[in-house]
Coordinates of C-alpha atoms in Angstrom, one line a residue:
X82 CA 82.2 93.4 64.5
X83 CA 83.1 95.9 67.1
X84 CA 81.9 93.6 69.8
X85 CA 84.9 90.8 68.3
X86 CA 87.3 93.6 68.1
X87 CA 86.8 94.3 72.1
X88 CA 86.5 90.5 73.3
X89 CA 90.1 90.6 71.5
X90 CA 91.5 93.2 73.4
X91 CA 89.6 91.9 76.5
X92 CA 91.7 88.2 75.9
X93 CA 94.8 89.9 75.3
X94 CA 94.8 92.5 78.1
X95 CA 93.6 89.7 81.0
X96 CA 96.9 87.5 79.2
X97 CA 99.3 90.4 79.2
X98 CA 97.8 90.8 83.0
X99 CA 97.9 88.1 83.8
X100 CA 101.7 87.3 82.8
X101 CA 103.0 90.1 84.6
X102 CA 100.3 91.1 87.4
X103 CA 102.8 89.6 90.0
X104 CA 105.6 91.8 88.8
X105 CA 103.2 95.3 89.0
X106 CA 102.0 94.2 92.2
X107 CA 105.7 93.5 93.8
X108 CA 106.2 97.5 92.9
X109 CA 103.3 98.3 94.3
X110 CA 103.6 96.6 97.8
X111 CA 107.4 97.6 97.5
X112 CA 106.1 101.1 97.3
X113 CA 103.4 101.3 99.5
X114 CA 103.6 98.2 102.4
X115 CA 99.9 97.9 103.7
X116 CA 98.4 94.7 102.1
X117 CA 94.5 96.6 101.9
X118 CA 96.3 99.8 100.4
X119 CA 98.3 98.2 98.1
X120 CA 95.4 96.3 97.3
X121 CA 93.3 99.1 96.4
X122 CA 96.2 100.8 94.0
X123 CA 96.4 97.5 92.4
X124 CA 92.9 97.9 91.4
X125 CA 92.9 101.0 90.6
X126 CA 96.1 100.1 88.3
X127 CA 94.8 97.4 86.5
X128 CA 91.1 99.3 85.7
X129 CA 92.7 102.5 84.6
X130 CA 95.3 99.7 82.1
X131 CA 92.2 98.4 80.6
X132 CA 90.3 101.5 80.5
X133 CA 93.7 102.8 78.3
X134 CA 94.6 99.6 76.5
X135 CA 93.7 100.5 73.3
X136 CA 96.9 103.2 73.9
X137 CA 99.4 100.3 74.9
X138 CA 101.3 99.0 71.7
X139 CA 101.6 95.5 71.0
X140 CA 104.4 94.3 71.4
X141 CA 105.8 96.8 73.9
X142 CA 107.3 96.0 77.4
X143 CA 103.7 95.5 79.2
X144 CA 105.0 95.4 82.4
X145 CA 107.0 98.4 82.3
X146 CA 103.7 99.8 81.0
X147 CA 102.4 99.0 84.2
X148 CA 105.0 99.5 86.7
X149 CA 104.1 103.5 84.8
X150 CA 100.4 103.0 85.4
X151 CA 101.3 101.9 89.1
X152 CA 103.4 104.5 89.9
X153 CA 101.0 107.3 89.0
X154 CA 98.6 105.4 91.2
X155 CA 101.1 105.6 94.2
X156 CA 102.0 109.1 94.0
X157 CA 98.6 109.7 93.8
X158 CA 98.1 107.1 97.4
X159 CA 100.8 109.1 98.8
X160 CA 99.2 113.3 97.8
X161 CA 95.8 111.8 99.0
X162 CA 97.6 111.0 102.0
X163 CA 99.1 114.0 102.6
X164 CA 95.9 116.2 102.0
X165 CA 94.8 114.1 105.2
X166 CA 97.3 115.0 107.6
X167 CA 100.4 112.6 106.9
X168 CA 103.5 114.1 106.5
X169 CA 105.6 112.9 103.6
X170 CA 108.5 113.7 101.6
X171 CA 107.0 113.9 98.0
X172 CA 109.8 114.9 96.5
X173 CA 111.8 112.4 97.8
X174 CA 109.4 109.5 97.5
X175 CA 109.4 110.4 93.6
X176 CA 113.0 110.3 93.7
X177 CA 112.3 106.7 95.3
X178 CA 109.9 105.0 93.0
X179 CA 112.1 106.6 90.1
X180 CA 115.3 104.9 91.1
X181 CA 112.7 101.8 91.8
X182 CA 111.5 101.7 88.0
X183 CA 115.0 102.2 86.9
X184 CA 115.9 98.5 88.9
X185 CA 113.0 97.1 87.7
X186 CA 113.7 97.9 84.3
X187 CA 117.4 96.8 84.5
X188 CA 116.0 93.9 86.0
X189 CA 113.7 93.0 82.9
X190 CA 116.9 92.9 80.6
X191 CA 118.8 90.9 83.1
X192 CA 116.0 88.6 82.5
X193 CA 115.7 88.8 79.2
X194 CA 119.4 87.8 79.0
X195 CA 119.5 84.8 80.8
X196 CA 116.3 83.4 79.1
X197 CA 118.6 84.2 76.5
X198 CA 121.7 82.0 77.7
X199 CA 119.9 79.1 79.0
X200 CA 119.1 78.6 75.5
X201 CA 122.5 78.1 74.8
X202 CA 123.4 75.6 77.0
X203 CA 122.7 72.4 76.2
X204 CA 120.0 69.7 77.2
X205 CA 121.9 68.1 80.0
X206 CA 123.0 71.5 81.5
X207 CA 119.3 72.7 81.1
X208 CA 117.9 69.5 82.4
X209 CA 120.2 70.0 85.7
X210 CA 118.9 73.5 86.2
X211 CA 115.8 72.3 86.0
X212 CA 115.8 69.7 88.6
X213 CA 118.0 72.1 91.2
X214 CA 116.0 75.5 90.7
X215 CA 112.6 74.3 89.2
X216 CA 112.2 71.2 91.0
X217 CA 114.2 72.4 94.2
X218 CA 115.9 68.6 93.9
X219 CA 118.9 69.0 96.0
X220 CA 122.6 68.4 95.2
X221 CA 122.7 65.3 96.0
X222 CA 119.3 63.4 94.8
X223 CA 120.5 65.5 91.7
X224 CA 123.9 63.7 91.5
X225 CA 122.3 60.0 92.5
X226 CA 119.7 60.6 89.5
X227 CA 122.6 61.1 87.2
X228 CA 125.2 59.0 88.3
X229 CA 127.2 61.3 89.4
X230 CA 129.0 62.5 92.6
X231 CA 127.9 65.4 94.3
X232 CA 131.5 67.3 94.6
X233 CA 131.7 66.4 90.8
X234 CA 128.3 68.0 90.3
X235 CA 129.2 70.9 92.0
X236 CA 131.9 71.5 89.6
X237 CA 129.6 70.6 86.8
X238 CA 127.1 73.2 88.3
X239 CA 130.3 76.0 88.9
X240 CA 130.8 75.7 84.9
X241 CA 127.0 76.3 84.1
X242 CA 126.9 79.0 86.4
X243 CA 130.4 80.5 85.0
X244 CA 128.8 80.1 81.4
X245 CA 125.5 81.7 82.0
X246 CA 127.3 84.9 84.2
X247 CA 129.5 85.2 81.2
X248 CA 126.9 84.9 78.6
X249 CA 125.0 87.4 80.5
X250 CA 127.3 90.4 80.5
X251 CA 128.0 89.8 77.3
X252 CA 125.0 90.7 76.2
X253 CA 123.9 93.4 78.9
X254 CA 127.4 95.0 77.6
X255 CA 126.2 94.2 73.9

């Protein structure tokens, strides 16, 4: 029983991980620019998540979870450093990856909000921003596959992008 209970977790941690690895890396290497560094507090992130997952909330924002994790891990990089003879503004590094987690998390509801929007618009608007920021089709193979001239899909593509900005606001303001 116990041994379903933990290859439960383990599916739902490497899933959750997976999903937003990328994310808690970028904050990382943001943080700490050496690729075998960054490496190592990535690591270091992602064992000391699983060794705590059974404190993580489902349902929670897992990636701000581990942009957390990560940071601990870099301030810790960045002491261990310093005990060997770098110089480096602590203080002010804090005051750095703070302001850092504070964009990433403004970021995430940015997101949120134009998954959000997209929704809303309809299938031929959706399909369009599909095939120019999915696909990378460009303007005009867009506006041949739909029949359509390219100044007149421009205007088309002003309106989506009018709508979603609005829409977005909205509910960042909401």
């Amino acid at each position: 029983m116990e041994s379903n209970r933990e290859d439960q977790d383990y599916k739902s941690y490497i899933r959750l991980l997976t999903t937003n690895q990328r994310r808690i890396y970028g904050f990382i290497y943001a943080m700490v620019p050496n690729h075998s560094a960054s490496e190592d507090i990535m690591q270091e992130t992602t064992l000391f998540m699983w060794e705590h997952f059974n404190q993580f909330k489902e349902g929670t924002n897992f990636a701000a979870w581990g942009i957390s994790t990560a940071r601990n891990m870099v301030m810790q990089y960045y002491r261990k450093q310093k005990r060997n003879g770098l110089t480096f503004d602590i203080e002010g590094l804090e005051n750095l990856i703070d302001q850092s987690s504070v964009f990433n998390e403004s970021k995430e509801e940015q997101i949120e909000a134009l998954r959000d929007c997209f929704k809303k618009l309809g299938s031929k608007e959706q399909k369009l921003l599909e095939m120019r920021y999915i696909q990378g089709d460009s303007v005009q193979l867009i506006a041949e596959s739909v029949n359509r001239t390219t100044s007149h899909l421009y205007r088309i593509m002003a309106k989506i992008h009018n709508f979603l900005l609005k829409c977005i606001n909205m509910q960042l303001t909401s």
